[in-house]
Amino acid sequence: MLRTEISLTEFESGQTVRIVEVSGGCKMRGRLMMMGIREGNQVTIVNQPSRHGPVVISVAGSQFALGNGLASRVLAQLVNE
């Protein structure tokens, strides 16, 4: 079976994705939800570093930098445009 959900760390700059799962504790999930990073929402990858740097995303007109470890806990699917 083809895996369609991958972590935010695996997408390329400029891609728009739909969040399908956020794993982690209640505090972390709550913090991400306050930023608009929740299941069903779309985000755009603004800057994808080469390896271990933060992933910069755009959500509802705001930009956030997520550390690599945090971004790896957010699974998403590419939005077909």
PDB file of C-alpha atoms in Angstrom, residues 10-71:
ATOM      1  CA  GLU A  10       9.573  15.382   4.261  1.00  0.00           C
ATOM      2  CA  PHE A  11       7.744  17.965   2.130  1.00  0.00           C
ATOM      3  CA  GLU A  12       9.425  20.540  -0.101  1.00  0.00           C
ATOM      4  CA  SER A  13       9.254  24.319   0.108  1.00  0.00           C
ATOM      5  CA  GLY A  14       6.178  25.729  -1.615  1.00  0.00           C
ATOM      6  CA  GLN A  15       3.994  22.647  -1.156  1.00  0.00           C
ATOM      7  CA  THR A  16       0.539  22.949   0.406  1.00  0.00           C
ATOM      8  CA  VAL A  17      -0.486  20.078   2.661  1.00  0.00           C
ATOM      9  CA  ARG A  18      -3.475  19.005   4.755  1.00  0.00           C
ATOM     10  CA  ILE A  19      -2.772  17.960   8.353  1.00  0.00           C
ATOM     11  CA  VAL A  20      -4.039  14.428   9.037  1.00  0.00           C
ATOM     12  CA  GLU A  21      -2.518  13.614  12.438  1.00  0.00           C
ATOM     13  CA  VAL A  22      -0.664  15.335  15.257  1.00  0.00           C
ATOM     14  CA  SER A  23       0.989  12.982  17.735  1.00  0.00           C
ATOM     15  CA  GLY A  24       2.255  13.966  21.154  1.00  0.00           C
ATOM     16  CA  GLY A  25       1.061  15.006  24.569  1.00  0.00           C
ATOM     17  CA  CYS A  26      -1.892  17.245  25.395  1.00  0.00           C
ATOM     18  CA  LYS A  27       0.270  20.329  25.991  1.00  0.00           C
ATOM     19  CA  MET A  28       2.076  20.000  22.689  1.00  0.00           C
ATOM     20  CA  ARG A  29      -1.111  19.303  20.739  1.00  0.00           C
ATOM     21  CA  GLY A  30      -2.833  22.237  22.430  1.00  0.00           C
ATOM     22  CA  ARG A  31       0.030  24.571  21.564  1.00  0.00           C
ATOM     23  CA  LEU A  32      -0.042  23.484  17.926  1.00  0.00           C
ATOM     24  CA  MET A  33      -3.835  23.847  17.792  1.00  0.00           C
ATOM     25  CA  MET A  34      -3.508  27.452  18.995  1.00  0.00           C
ATOM     26  CA  MET A  35      -1.249  28.075  15.978  1.00  0.00           C
ATOM     27  CA  GLY A  36      -3.843  26.552  13.629  1.00  0.00           C
ATOM     28  CA  ILE A  37      -1.948  23.293  13.190  1.00  0.00           C
ATOM     29  CA  ARG A  38      -4.777  20.801  13.613  1.00  0.00           C
ATOM     30  CA  GLU A  39      -6.226  17.884  11.711  1.00  0.00           C
ATOM     31  CA  GLY A  40      -8.011  18.980   8.543  1.00  0.00           C
ATOM     32  CA  ASN A  41      -6.300  22.371   8.241  1.00  0.00           C
ATOM     33  CA  GLN A  42      -4.081  23.270   5.302  1.00  0.00           C
ATOM     34  CA  VAL A  43      -0.583  24.687   5.731  1.00  0.00           C
ATOM     35  CA  THR A  44       2.080  25.730   3.242  1.00  0.00           C
ATOM     36  CA  ILE A  45       5.716  24.755   3.646  1.00  0.00           C
ATOM     37  CA  VAL A  46       7.590  28.073   3.370  1.00  0.00           C
ATOM     38  CA  ASN A  47      11.131  26.898   4.032  1.00  0.00           C
ATOM     39  CA  GLN A  48      12.364  23.333   4.296  1.00  0.00           C
ATOM     40  CA  PRO A  49      15.951  23.161   5.588  1.00  0.00           C
ATOM     41  CA  SER A  50      18.438  20.650   4.259  1.00  0.00           C
ATOM     42  CA  ARG A  51      18.364  18.324   7.277  1.00  0.00           C
ATOM     43  CA  HIS A  52      17.837  19.210  10.918  1.00  0.00           C
ATOM     44  CA  GLY A  53      16.831  22.862  10.986  1.00  0.00           C
ATOM     45  CA  PRO A  54      13.366  24.229  11.717  1.00  0.00           C
ATOM     46  CA  VAL A  55      10.557  23.883   9.175  1.00  0.00           C
ATOM     47  CA  VAL A  56       8.869  27.223   8.453  1.00  0.00           C
ATOM     48  CA  ILE A  57       5.165  26.943   7.640  1.00  0.00           C
ATOM     49  CA  SER A  58       2.380  29.360   6.799  1.00  0.00           C
ATOM     50  CA  VAL A  59      -1.015  28.878   8.450  1.00  0.00           C
ATOM     51  CA  ALA A  60      -3.932  31.256   7.858  1.00  0.00           C
ATOM     52  CA  GLY A  61      -1.638  34.174   7.009  1.00  0.00           C
ATOM     53  CA  SER A  62       0.837  33.627   9.868  1.00  0.00           C
ATOM     54  CA  GLN A  63       4.253  31.989   9.707  1.00  0.00           C
ATOM     55  CA  PHE A  64       5.704  29.653  12.329  1.00  0.00           C
ATOM     56  CA  ALA A  65       9.025  27.851  12.658  1.00  0.00           C
ATOM     57  CA  LEU A  66       8.694  24.300  13.999  1.00  0.00           C
ATOM     58  CA  GLY A  67      11.741  22.469  15.288  1.00  0.00           C
ATOM     59  CA  ASN A  68      12.600  19.319  13.370  1.00  0.00           C
ATOM     60  CA  GLY A  69      11.479  17.028  16.209  1.00  0.00           C
ATOM     61  CA  LEU A  70       8.113  18.753  16.525  1.00  0.00           C
ATOM     62  CA  ALA A  71       7.562  18.899  12.754  1.00  0.00           C
TER      63      ALA A  71
END
